[in-house]
Coordinates of C-alpha atoms and ligand atoms in Angstrom, one line a residue:
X1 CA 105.5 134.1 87.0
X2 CA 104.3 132.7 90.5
X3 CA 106.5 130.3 91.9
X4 CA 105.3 126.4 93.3
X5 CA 105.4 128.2 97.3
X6 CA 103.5 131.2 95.9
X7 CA 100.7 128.8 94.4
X8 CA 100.5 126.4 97.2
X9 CA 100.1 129.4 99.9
X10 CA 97.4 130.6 97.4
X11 CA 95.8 127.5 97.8
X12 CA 96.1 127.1 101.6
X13 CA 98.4 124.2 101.5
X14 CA 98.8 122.3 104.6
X15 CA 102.1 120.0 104.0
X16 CA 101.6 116.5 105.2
X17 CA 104.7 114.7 107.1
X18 CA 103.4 111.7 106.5
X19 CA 103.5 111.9 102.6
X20 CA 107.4 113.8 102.9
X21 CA 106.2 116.4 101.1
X22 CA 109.4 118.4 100.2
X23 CA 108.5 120.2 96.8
X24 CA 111.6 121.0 94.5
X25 CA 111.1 124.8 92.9
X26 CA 114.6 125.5 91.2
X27 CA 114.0 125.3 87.2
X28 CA 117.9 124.7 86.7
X29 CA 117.4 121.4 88.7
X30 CA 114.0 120.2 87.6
X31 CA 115.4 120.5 84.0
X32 CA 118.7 118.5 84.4
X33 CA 116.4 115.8 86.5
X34 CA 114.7 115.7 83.4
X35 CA 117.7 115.2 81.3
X36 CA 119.0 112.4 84.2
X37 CA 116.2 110.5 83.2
X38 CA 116.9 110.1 80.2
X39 CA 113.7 111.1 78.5
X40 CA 112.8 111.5 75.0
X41 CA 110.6 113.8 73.1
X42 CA 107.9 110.7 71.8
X43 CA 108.3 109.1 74.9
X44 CA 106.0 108.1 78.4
X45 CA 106.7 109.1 81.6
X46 CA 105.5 108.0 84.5
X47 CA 105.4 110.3 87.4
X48 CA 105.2 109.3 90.9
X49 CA 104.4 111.6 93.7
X50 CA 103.1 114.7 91.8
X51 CA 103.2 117.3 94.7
X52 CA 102.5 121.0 93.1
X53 CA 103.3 119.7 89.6
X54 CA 106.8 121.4 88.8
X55 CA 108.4 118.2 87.7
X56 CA 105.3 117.1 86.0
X57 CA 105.1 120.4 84.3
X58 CA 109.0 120.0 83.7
X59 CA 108.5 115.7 82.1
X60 CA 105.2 117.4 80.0
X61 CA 107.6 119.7 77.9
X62 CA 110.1 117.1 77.5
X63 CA 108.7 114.1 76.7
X64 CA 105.5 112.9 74.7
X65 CA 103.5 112.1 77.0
X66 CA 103.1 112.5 81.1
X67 CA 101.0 110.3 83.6
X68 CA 101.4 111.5 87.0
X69 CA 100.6 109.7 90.4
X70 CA 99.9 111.5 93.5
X71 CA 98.7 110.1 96.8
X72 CA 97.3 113.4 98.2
X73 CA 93.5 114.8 96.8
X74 CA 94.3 118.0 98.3
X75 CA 96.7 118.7 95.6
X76 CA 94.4 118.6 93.1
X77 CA 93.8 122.4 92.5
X78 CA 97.1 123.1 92.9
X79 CA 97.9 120.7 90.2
X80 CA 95.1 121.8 87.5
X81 CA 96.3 125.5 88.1
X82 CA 99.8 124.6 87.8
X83 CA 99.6 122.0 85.0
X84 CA 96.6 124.1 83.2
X85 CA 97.9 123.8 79.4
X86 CA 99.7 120.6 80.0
X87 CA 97.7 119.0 76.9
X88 CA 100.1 115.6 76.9
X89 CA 99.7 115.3 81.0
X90 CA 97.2 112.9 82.9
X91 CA 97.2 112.9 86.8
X92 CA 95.5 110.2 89.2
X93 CA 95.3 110.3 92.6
X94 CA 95.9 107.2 93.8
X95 CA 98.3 104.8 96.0
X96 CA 101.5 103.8 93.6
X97 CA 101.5 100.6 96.0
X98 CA 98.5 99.4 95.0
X99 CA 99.0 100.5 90.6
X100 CA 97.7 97.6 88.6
X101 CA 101.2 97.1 87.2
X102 CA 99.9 95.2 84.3
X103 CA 97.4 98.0 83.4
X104 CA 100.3 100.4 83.8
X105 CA 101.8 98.8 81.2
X106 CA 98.9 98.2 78.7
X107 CA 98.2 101.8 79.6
X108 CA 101.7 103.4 78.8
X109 CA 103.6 100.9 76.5
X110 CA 107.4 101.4 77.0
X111 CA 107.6 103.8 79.9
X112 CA 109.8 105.4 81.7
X113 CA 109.6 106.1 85.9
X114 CA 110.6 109.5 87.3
X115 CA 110.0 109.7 91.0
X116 CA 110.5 112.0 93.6
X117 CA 109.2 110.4 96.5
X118 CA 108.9 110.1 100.6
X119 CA 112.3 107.9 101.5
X120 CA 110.0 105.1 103.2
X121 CA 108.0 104.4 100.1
X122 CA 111.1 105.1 97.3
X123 CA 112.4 101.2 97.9
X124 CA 109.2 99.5 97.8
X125 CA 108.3 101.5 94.9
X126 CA 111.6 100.7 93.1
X127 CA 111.5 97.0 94.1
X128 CA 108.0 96.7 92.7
X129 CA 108.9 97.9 89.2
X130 CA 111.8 96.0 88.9
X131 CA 110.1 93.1 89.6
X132 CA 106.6 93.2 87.7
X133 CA 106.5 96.5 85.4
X134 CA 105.8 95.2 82.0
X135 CA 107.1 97.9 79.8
X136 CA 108.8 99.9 82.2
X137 CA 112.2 101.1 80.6
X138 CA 114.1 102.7 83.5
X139 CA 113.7 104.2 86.6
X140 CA 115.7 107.5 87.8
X141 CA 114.5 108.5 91.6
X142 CA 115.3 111.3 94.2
X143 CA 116.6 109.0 97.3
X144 CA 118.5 110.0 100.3
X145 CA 122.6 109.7 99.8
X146 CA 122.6 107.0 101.5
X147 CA 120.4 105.1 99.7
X148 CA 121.6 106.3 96.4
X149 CA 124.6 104.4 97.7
X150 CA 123.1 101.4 98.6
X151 CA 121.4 101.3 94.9
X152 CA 125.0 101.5 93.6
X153 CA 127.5 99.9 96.3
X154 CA 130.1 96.9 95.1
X155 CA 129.4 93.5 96.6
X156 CA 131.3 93.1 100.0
X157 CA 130.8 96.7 100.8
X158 CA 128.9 98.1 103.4
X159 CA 126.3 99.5 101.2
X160 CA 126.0 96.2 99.6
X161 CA 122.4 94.8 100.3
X162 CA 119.5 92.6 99.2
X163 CA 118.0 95.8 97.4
X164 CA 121.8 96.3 95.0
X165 CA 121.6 92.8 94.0
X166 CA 117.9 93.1 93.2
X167 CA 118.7 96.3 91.0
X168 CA 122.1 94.4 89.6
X169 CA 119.9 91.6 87.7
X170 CA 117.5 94.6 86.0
X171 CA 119.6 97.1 85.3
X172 CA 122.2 99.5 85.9
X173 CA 122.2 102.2 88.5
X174 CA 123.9 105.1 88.5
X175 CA 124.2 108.3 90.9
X176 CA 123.6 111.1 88.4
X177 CA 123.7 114.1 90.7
X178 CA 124.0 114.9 94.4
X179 CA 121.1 117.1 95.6
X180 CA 121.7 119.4 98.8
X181 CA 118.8 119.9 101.4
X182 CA 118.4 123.5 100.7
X183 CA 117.0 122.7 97.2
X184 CA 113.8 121.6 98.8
X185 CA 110.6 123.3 100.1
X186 CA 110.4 122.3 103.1
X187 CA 114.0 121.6 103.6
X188 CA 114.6 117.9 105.2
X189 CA 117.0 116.8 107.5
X190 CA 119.1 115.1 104.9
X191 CA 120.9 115.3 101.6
X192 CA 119.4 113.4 98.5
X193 CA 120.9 112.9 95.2
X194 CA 119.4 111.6 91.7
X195 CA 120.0 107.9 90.8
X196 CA 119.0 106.2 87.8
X197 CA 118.9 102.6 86.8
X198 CA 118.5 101.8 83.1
X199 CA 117.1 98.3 82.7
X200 CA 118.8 96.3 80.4
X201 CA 117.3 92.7 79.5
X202 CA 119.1 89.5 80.4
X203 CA 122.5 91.6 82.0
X204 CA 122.2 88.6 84.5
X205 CA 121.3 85.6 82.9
X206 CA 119.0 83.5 85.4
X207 CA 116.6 80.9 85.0
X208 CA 113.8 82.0 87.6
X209 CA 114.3 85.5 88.9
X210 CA 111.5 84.4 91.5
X211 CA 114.4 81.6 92.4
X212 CA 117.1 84.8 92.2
X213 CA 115.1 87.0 94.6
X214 CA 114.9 83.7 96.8
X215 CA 118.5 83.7 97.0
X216 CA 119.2 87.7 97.6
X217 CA 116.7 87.6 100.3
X218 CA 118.4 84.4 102.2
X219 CA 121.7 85.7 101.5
X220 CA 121.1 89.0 103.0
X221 CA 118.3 87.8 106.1
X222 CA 121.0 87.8 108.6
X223 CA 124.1 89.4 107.2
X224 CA 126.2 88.5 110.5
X225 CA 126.1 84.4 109.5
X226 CA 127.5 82.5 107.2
X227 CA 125.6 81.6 103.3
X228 CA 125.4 78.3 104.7
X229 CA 123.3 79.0 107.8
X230 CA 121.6 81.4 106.1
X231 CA 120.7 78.2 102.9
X232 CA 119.8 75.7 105.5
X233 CA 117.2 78.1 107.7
X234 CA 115.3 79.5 104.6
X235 CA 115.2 76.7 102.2
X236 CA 114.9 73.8 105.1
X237 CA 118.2 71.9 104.1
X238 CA 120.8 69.7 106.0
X239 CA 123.9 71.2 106.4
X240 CA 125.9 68.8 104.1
X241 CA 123.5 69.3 102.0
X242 CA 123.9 73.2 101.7
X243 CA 127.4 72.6 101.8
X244 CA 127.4 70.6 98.6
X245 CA 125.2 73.2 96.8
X246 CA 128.3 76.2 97.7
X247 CA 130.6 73.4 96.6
X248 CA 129.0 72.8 93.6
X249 CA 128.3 76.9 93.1
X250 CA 132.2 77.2 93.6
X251 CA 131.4 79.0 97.0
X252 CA 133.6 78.5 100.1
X253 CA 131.8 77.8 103.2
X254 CA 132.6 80.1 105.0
X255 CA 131.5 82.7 102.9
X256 CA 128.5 85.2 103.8
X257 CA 125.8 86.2 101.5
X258 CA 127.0 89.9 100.9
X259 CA 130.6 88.8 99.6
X260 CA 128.6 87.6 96.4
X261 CA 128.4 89.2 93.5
X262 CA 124.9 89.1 91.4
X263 CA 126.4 86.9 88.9
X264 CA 127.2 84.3 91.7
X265 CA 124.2 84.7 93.4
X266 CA 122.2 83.9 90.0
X267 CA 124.7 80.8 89.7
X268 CA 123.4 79.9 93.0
X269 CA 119.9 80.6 92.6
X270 CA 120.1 78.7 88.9
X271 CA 121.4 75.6 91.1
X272 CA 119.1 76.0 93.4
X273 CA 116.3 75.6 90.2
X274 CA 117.9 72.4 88.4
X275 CA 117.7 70.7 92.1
X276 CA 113.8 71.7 92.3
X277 CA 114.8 73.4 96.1
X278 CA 113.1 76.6 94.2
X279 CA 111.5 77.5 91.5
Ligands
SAM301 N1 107.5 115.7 92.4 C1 107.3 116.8 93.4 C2 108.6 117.6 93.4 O1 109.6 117.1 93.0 O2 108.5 118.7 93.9 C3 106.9 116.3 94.8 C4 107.8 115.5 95.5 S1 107.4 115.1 97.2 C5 109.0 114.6 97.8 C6 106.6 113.5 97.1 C7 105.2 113.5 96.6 O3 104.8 112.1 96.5 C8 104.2 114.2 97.6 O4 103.4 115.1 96.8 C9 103.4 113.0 98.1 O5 102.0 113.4 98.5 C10 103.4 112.0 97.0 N2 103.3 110.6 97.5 C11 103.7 110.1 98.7 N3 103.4 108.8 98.7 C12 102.9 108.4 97.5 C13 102.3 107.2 97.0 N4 102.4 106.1 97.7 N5 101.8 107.2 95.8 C14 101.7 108.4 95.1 N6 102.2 109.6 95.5 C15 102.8 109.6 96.7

């Protein structure tokens, strides 16, 4: 059978840098990408970034049922020749950014997101789903290694950011497989590998995870000062004030934002909620 570079040359593909189009074409891999994600045989996937449709075609035979974004129109004979027969498949072309999330939902009922996607785009993406996906089950993405770390990293490491502690309150991530260059079509300049993060309902107790995302996003804003500077610039507070809110959290002063585990962090942000500085 044709391969995915045989059928886009057919079609006169031109590859767009803009939408990081680097197509994946080894069957081995697209099937245990498929098997990272976990999905099941009665079960929806939503795929983002189409590009030629192996993966789709790869999610249609697995699981129950396939809709797949893509940004690009041009694909779109590519993707009816190579998803022709793909009875349980649906494509739109179509921003992921701007998804009605709650139409998603309705749409899809429990669902889970498989993504191979342009590096800029895979953290706003993943941020957006874990913060306003009804029904959305899990998410398992192709990121560069370094941001497979970050997804993963321990508080007080290096990798540890605003976008781990987001993750931490949803879900679990997981590196599932490292992917080298060479395995995509074009190759890029870096390595990727497969991460997925299995959401798991009230890991992190917290009473406003609008309050929680307050607090990751002041904690991490300027990673070089202290928690305490970092409280009293974004939510407008005297210093003794902030100081009495670590205090209370059982947080030394002295302590900067990415020393804090998730669970602290929600402690804070839950303090933060009883005082009515968020909500
Ligand atoms: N899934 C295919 C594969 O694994 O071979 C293609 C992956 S390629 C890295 C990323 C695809 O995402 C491209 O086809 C690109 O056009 C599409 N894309 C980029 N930004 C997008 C967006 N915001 N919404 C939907 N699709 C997007």
């Amino acid at each position: 059978m044709e391969d995915v570079k045989g059928v886009l040359a057919r079609h006169k593909f031109t590859f767009k840098k803009q939408y990081g189009q680097n197509f994946l074409t080894d069957a081995n891999l697209l099937a245990a990408i498929v098997r990272d994600a976990g999905v099941q045989s009665d079960g929806a996937v939503l795929e983002i970034g189409a590009g030629a449709g192996a993966l789709t075609r790869a999610l249609s035979v697995a699981a129950g049922r396939v809709l797949a974004y893509e940004i690009d129109v041009s694909l779109r004979p590519v993707l009816a020749e190579t998803l022709s027969g793909c009875a349980n498949t649906e494509v739109v072309f179509g921003d992921i950014l701007r998804a009605d999330m709650q139409a998603l939902g309705r749409r899809l009922g429990e669902y889970r997101v498989v993504a191979n996607l342009p590096y800029y785009v895979t953290t706003p993406v993943v941020m957006r789903f874990l913060e306003e996906a009804p029904g959305c089950r899990g998410i398992t993405v192709m990121v560069q290694e370094e941001v497979a770390r970050r997804f993963c990293a321990q508080p007080g490491s290096p990798d540890y950011g605003a976008v781990t502690a987001a993750i931490a309150l949803r879900g679990e991530a997981r590196i599932m497989r490292r992917v080298p260059r060479e395995m995509f079509f074009p190759r890029p300049n870096v390595d990727s590998a497969v991460v997925r993060v299995e959401f798991c309902e009230g890991r992190i107790p917290v009473k406003s995870a609008a309050a929680y995302r307050a607090v990751v996003r002041c904690a991490f804003a300027n990673r070089r000062k202290t928690l305490e500077n970092n409280m009293i610039r974004a939510f407008r507070l005297l210093r003794e004030e902030a100081r009495a809110l670590l205090q209370a959290a059982g947080i030394a002063d002295m302590t900067r934002g990415e020393m804090l585990s998730p669970t602290e962090l929600a402690r804070l942000a839950d303090m933060l909620t009883d005082r009515k500085i968020l909500q």
